[in-house]
Amino acid sequence: MKQRITYLLHDSEAGVDPSRLNVTHDNLTIDRLDAAKEHRLTLGLAELPHELWLLFKDSHELRIRWASQKIHTTVSPFLSRTSPGLHVFFTPRKESTADQLCPLLKEVFSNNLKCSSLKAPSEQSAQDSFSTPPILSDQFSMSAAYQYYHLLPSLGDLVSYIQQKCCSPDDPRCHLRATSLLSAVSLDIDFDAISHAVTLTAFWDHVDYGALGSETVSRLGPTDSVEVGVLGNEKPTEAEELTLSGFLTVLGEDKKPNPTLFSFPSRHQPLRPPQTFKTSFDQPTGLHPKLSLTFPRAALTPPNPSCHLHAYLSLPSALFVDKYQFSDPLSLSSHHLKALHALSGATDLE
């Protein structure tokens, strides 16, 4: 198992104070910092419960993303957001693999998920649970074969699953780390079919240091690889890059934090000042509700002339978009819209 833990300061002007980082052989203690945290674990298939191993080994692609409904802040480079709830992107190697997906999603995340087998022979067909993402370009097609969405408010069932299936009863540190997912604002689970590795990435917008006022990162075993970074944003030399500085520590190898400074290109740039928007349904909703997105005027001014405002919506299965209204130029203009680029899921009014 490999771990990479990154603390990103919310206020980078003061920089990272190395006196707040205390390194021992297998531990790093961090005194209270106003920071966000990303914790990434990379596991081999052999380290997973057997039922998950069976699913992953016959999957070409499986990515699970979850986001909290809680309003939260972000910090560079962790700027990408997704709609609150559970998103699953899945491409099986063979159709029989798909039969395992829904039962496992229910066991791991919630038995209340509206999810049936991709080959359901009964009244609920695959189209009721999964949509097929449209291929917008044959040359750059990266879409999964199936996509699933459910508005899941909590990771409570996942925490219980990890504690029962992955943690030893006499390992309180493992149970405590699983419990910490309850306060995470996002979680990504990615399977790499080439390396046969599964990566779990959790993000917290603020670190809860508890009564001790500090947090200790430890290796779980002598073969574990743990890298910890405590970083802050610097002014980049190039407009399309991000620059980070701070300290990196490899537990079990480094006796003190090592200073670092590096730059890299980023697809996501912070919007300054930060913008918000409001959503509501026009009242009365009736049988054809209209969803309104309201932006402050400042948000409609692009940060660069090449930038355009786009919206990506994930709707519960009880709602769907009438694609015919989005093909009418007059209807689009009346709602201040330019075009509908892609649509997947149910669209049949009947």
C-alpha positions as CSV (number, residue, x, y, z in Angstrom):
1,M,0.0,0.0,0.0
2,K,1.2,3.5,-0.9
3,Q,-0.1,6.7,0.7
4,R,0.4,10.3,-0.3
5,I,-1.0,12.9,2.1
6,T,-1.0,16.6,1.1
7,Y,-1.9,19.5,3.3
8,L,-2.6,22.8,1.4
9,L,-2.6,26.0,3.3
10,H,-5.6,28.2,2.8
11,D,-3.5,31.3,3.5
12,S,-0.1,30.9,1.7
13,E,1.3,34.3,2.4
14,A,2.9,33.3,5.7
15,G,4.4,30.2,4.1
16,V,5.0,26.8,5.9
17,D,6.6,27.0,9.3
18,P,8.9,23.9,9.6
19,S,8.9,24.2,13.4
20,R,5.3,22.9,13.2
21,L,6.4,19.6,11.6
22,N,7.9,17.0,14.0
23,V,9.4,13.9,12.3
24,T,10.2,10.6,14.0
25,H,11.1,7.4,12.2
26,D,7.6,6.3,11.3
27,N,5.5,9.4,12.3
28,L,5.0,13.0,11.3
29,T,3.1,15.3,13.7
30,I,1.7,18.5,12.4
31,D,0.7,21.3,14.7
32,R,-2.5,23.2,14.0
33,L,-2.5,24.6,10.4
34,D,-5.3,26.3,8.6
35,A,-5.2,23.8,5.7
36,A,-7.1,21.5,3.4
37,K,-6.1,17.9,3.2
38,E,-6.0,15.2,0.4
39,H,-5.3,11.6,1.4
40,R,-4.5,9.2,-1.5
41,L,-4.1,5.5,-1.0
42,T,-2.9,3.2,-3.8
43,L,-3.8,-0.5,-3.3
44,G,-3.0,-3.6,-5.3
45,L,-6.0,-5.9,-6.2
46,A,-4.6,-8.5,-3.8
47,E,-5.1,-6.1,-0.9
48,L,-8.9,-5.8,-1.5
49,P,-11.8,-7.8,-0.2
50,H,-12.5,-10.8,-2.5
51,E,-15.8,-9.5,-3.9
52,L,-14.1,-6.3,-4.9
53,W,-11.2,-8.2,-6.5
54,L,-13.6,-10.2,-8.6
55,L,-15.3,-7.0,-9.9
56,F,-12.1,-5.0,-10.6
57,K,-10.2,-7.7,-12.4
58,D,-12.9,-8.0,-15.0
59,S,-13.4,-4.3,-15.4
60,H,-11.9,-2.2,-18.2
61,E,-12.7,1.0,-16.4
62,L,-14.4,1.8,-13.1
63,R,-14.4,5.2,-11.5
64,I,-16.5,6.2,-8.5
65,R,-16.9,9.8,-7.4
66,W,-18.8,11.1,-4.4
67,A,-19.3,14.7,-3.3
68,S,-20.9,16.1,-0.2
69,Q,-23.9,18.3,-0.2
70,K,-22.1,20.6,2.3
71,I,-21.0,24.0,1.0
72,H,-17.2,24.0,1.1
73,T,-14.2,25.9,0.0
74,T,-11.5,24.7,-2.3
75,V,-7.8,25.5,-2.7
76,S,-5.4,25.2,-5.6
77,P,-4.8,22.7,-7.1
78,F,-7.8,20.9,-5.7
79,L,-10.3,23.1,-7.6
80,S,-12.3,20.5,-9.6
81,R,-15.9,20.0,-8.3
82,T,-18.6,17.5,-9.1
83,S,-22.4,17.5,-8.4
84,P,-23.3,16.3,-4.9
85,G,-24.0,12.6,-4.7
86,L,-22.6,9.3,-6.0
87,H,-21.3,9.1,-9.6
88,V,-20.2,5.7,-11.2
89,F,-18.5,5.4,-14.6
90,F,-18.1,1.8,-15.7
91,T,-16.8,-0.1,-18.7
92,P,-16.9,-3.9,-18.2
93,R,-14.5,-6.3,-20.0
94,K,-17.5,-8.7,-20.5
95,E,-21.2,-8.2,-19.9
96,S,-21.3,-10.9,-17.1
97,T,-19.1,-8.6,-15.0
98,A,-21.9,-5.9,-15.0
99,D,-24.2,-8.2,-13.0
100,Q,-21.8,-7.8,-10.0
101,L,-21.9,-4.0,-10.0
102,C,-25.3,-3.1,-8.5
103,P,-25.2,-5.6,-5.6
104,L,-21.8,-4.4,-4.6
105,L,-22.7,-0.7,-4.9
106,K,-25.6,-1.4,-2.6
107,E,-23.5,-3.4,-0.1
108,V,-20.7,-0.8,0.0
109,F,-22.6,2.5,-0.3
110,S,-26.3,2.1,0.5
111,N,-28.9,-0.6,0.2
112,N,-31.3,2.3,-0.8
113,L,-29.6,2.9,-4.1
114,K,-31.9,2.7,-7.1
115,C,-29.7,0.4,-9.0
116,S,-30.5,-2.9,-10.8
117,S,-28.4,-5.3,-12.9
118,L,-27.3,-4.1,-16.3
119,K,-29.0,-7.2,-17.6
120,A,-32.1,-7.1,-15.5
121,P,-34.7,-9.5,-16.9
122,S,-37.6,-8.0,-15.0
123,E,-39.5,-4.9,-15.3
124,Q,-36.6,-2.5,-14.5
125,S,-34.2,-2.4,-17.4
126,A,-30.6,-1.3,-17.5
127,Q,-31.7,2.1,-18.9
128,D,-33.5,2.8,-15.7
129,S,-30.3,2.6,-13.7
130,F,-27.5,3.4,-16.1
131,S,-27.2,5.9,-18.9
132,T,-24.8,5.8,-21.9
133,P,-22.7,8.9,-22.1
134,P,-22.6,10.4,-25.6
135,I,-19.5,10.2,-27.7
136,L,-18.8,13.8,-28.8
137,S,-15.6,13.0,-30.7
138,D,-14.5,9.7,-32.2
139,Q,-10.9,10.9,-32.2
140,F,-10.8,11.7,-28.5
141,S,-13.4,9.3,-27.1
142,M,-12.7,8.7,-23.4
143,S,-16.3,8.0,-22.2
144,A,-17.2,5.1,-20.0
145,A,-19.7,2.6,-21.4
146,Y,-22.2,3.2,-18.5
147,Q,-22.8,6.0,-16.1
148,Y,-24.8,5.9,-12.9
149,Y,-25.9,8.7,-10.5
150,H,-27.6,8.7,-7.1
151,L,-28.0,11.6,-4.6
152,L,-26.2,9.9,-1.7
153,P,-26.0,12.2,1.4
154,S,-23.5,10.3,3.5
155,L,-20.6,7.7,3.3
156,G,-21.8,6.1,6.5
157,D,-22.3,2.6,4.9
158,L,-18.9,2.8,3.2
159,V,-17.3,3.5,6.6
160,S,-19.0,0.5,8.1
161,Y,-17.9,-1.7,5.1
162,I,-14.3,-0.7,5.4
163,Q,-14.3,-1.3,9.2
164,Q,-15.8,-4.7,8.8
165,K,-14.1,-5.9,5.6
166,C,-10.7,-4.2,5.7
167,C,-9.8,-3.4,9.3
168,S,-8.8,-5.8,12.0
169,P,-10.9,-5.7,15.1
170,D,-7.7,-4.9,17.2
171,D,-6.6,-2.1,14.9
172,P,-8.1,1.2,16.2
173,R,-6.0,3.3,13.8
174,C,-7.7,1.7,10.8
175,H,-11.1,2.2,12.3
176,L,-10.3,5.8,13.1
177,R,-9.1,6.5,9.5
178,A,-12.3,5.0,8.1
179,T,-14.4,7.1,10.4
180,S,-12.7,10.3,9.2
181,L,-14.4,9.8,5.8
182,L,-17.6,11.0,7.5
183,S,-16.2,14.5,7.4
184,A,-14.7,14.3,3.9
185,V,-16.2,16.6,1.2
186,S,-15.3,14.4,-1.7
187,L,-14.0,10.9,-2.5
188,D,-12.7,9.3,-5.7
189,I,-12.1,5.6,-6.3
190,D,-10.3,4.9,-9.5
191,F,-9.3,1.5,-11.1
192,D,-6.3,1.4,-13.4
193,A,-6.6,-1.6,-15.7
194,I,-3.0,-1.3,-16.8
195,S,-1.3,-1.3,-13.4
196,H,-4.1,-3.3,-11.8
197,A,-4.1,-0.8,-8.9
198,V,-7.0,0.9,-7.2
199,T,-6.6,4.5,-6.0
200,L,-8.8,6.0,-3.2
201,T,-8.5,9.8,-2.9
202,A,-10.4,11.7,-0.1
203,F,-10.5,15.4,0.4
204,W,-11.3,17.5,3.4
205,D,-11.7,21.3,3.1
206,H,-10.4,21.8,6.6
207,V,-8.4,19.6,9.0
208,D,-10.0,18.8,12.3
209,Y,-7.1,18.6,14.8
210,G,-9.4,17.8,17.8
211,A,-8.5,18.6,21.4
212,L,-4.8,17.9,20.9
213,G,-4.4,20.6,18.4
214,S,-2.3,18.4,16.2
215,E,-2.5,15.5,13.8
216,T,-0.1,12.6,13.5
217,V,0.5,10.6,10.3
218,S,1.9,7.1,10.7
219,R,2.9,4.1,8.7
220,L,0.6,1.2,9.2
221,G,3.4,-1.3,8.6
222,P,7.1,-1.6,7.7
223,T,6.4,-2.1,4.0
224,D,4.0,0.9,3.7
225,S,5.2,3.8,1.6
226,V,4.0,7.2,3.1
227,E,4.8,10.6,1.6
228,V,3.5,13.7,3.3
229,G,3.5,17.2,1.8
230,V,2.8,20.4,3.6
231,L,2.5,23.0,0.8
232,G,1.3,26.5,0.0
233,N,0.6,28.3,-3.3
234,E,3.2,30.7,-4.8
235,K,2.8,33.2,-7.6
236,P,3.5,31.2,-10.8
237,T,5.9,32.4,-13.5
238,E,3.5,31.3,-16.2
239,A,-0.2,32.2,-16.4
240,E,-1.4,28.7,-17.0
241,E,0.7,27.0,-14.3
242,L,0.5,26.6,-10.6
243,T,3.5,26.8,-8.3
244,L,3.7,25.2,-4.9
245,S,6.3,25.4,-2.1
246,G,6.7,23.8,1.3
247,F,8.1,20.6,2.7
248,L,7.9,16.9,1.7
249,T,8.6,14.0,4.0
250,V,8.9,10.3,3.3
251,L,8.2,8.4,6.5
252,G,10.8,5.9,7.5
253,E,13.4,7.5,5.2
254,D,13.6,11.3,6.1
255,K,14.8,12.6,9.4
256,K,13.4,16.0,8.7
257,P,11.1,17.7,6.2
258,N,12.7,18.5,2.9
259,P,12.0,21.9,1.3
260,T,10.6,21.9,-2.2
261,L,9.4,24.2,-4.9
262,F,7.8,23.1,-8.1
263,S,5.5,24.2,-10.9
264,F,3.1,22.3,-13.2
265,P,0.4,23.1,-15.7
266,S,-3.2,22.9,-14.4
267,R,-6.5,22.4,-16.3
268,H,-8.3,24.2,-13.4
269,Q,-7.5,27.7,-12.4
270,P,-8.9,29.6,-9.4
271,L,-11.6,32.2,-10.3
272,R,-10.9,35.4,-8.4
273,P,-12.9,36.7,-6.7
274,P,-14.7,33.4,-5.9
275,Q,-18.2,33.3,-7.4
276,T,-21.4,31.6,-6.2
277,F,-24.8,30.9,-7.9
278,K,-28.3,30.0,-6.8
279,T,-30.6,27.3,-8.1
280,S,-34.4,27.1,-7.8
281,F,-37.4,25.8,-9.5
282,D,-39.9,28.3,-11.0
283,Q,-43.1,28.2,-9.0
284,P,-45.5,26.6,-9.4
285,T,-43.5,23.7,-10.8
286,G,-46.4,21.9,-12.5
287,L,-45.7,18.8,-14.6
288,H,-42.9,20.6,-16.5
289,P,-40.7,22.2,-13.9
290,K,-38.1,24.8,-15.0
291,L,-34.7,24.9,-13.2
292,S,-33.3,28.4,-12.9
293,L,-29.6,29.1,-12.3
294,T,-29.0,32.7,-11.1
295,F,-25.5,34.2,-11.3
296,P,-24.2,37.5,-10.0
297,R,-23.4,39.9,-12.8
298,A,-19.7,39.7,-12.0
299,A,-19.7,36.0,-12.7
300,L,-20.8,36.6,-16.3
301,T,-17.6,38.5,-17.1
302,P,-15.1,35.9,-18.4
303,P,-11.6,36.0,-16.8
304,N,-10.2,35.6,-20.3
305,P,-11.9,36.3,-23.7
306,S,-11.4,32.7,-24.7
307,C,-13.4,31.5,-21.7
308,H,-17.1,30.6,-22.0
309,L,-19.6,29.7,-19.3
310,H,-20.7,26.0,-19.3
311,A,-23.0,24.0,-17.0
312,Y,-22.8,20.2,-16.4
313,L,-25.9,18.9,-14.6
314,S,-26.4,15.5,-13.0
315,L,-30.2,15.0,-12.3
316,P,-31.9,12.3,-10.3
317,S,-33.7,9.6,-12.3
318,A,-37.1,11.1,-11.4
319,L,-36.2,14.2,-13.5
320,F,-35.1,14.4,-17.2
321,V,-34.5,17.0,-19.8
322,D,-36.8,17.6,-22.7
323,K,-34.2,17.6,-25.5
324,Y,-36.7,19.1,-28.0
325,Q,-37.0,22.3,-26.2
326,F,-33.2,22.6,-26.4
327,S,-33.3,22.3,-30.2
328,D,-35.5,25.3,-30.5
329,P,-33.5,28.5,-31.0
330,L,-36.3,30.7,-29.7
331,S,-36.7,28.6,-26.5
332,L,-32.9,28.7,-25.9
333,S,-32.7,32.4,-26.4
334,S,-35.6,33.0,-24.0
335,H,-33.7,31.2,-21.3
336,H,-30.3,32.9,-22.1
337,L,-28.8,29.7,-23.4
338,K,-26.6,29.1,-26.5
339,A,-26.8,25.4,-27.1
340,L,-27.1,21.9,-25.6
341,H,-23.9,20.0,-26.3
342,A,-24.7,16.6,-24.9
343,L,-27.5,14.7,-23.1
344,S,-27.7,11.1,-21.8
345,G,-30.4,9.3,-19.9
346,A,-34.2,9.1,-20.4
347,T,-35.6,11.7,-22.7
348,D,-38.9,10.0,-23.8
349,L,-41.8,12.2,-22.5
350,E,-44.1,9.1,-22.7
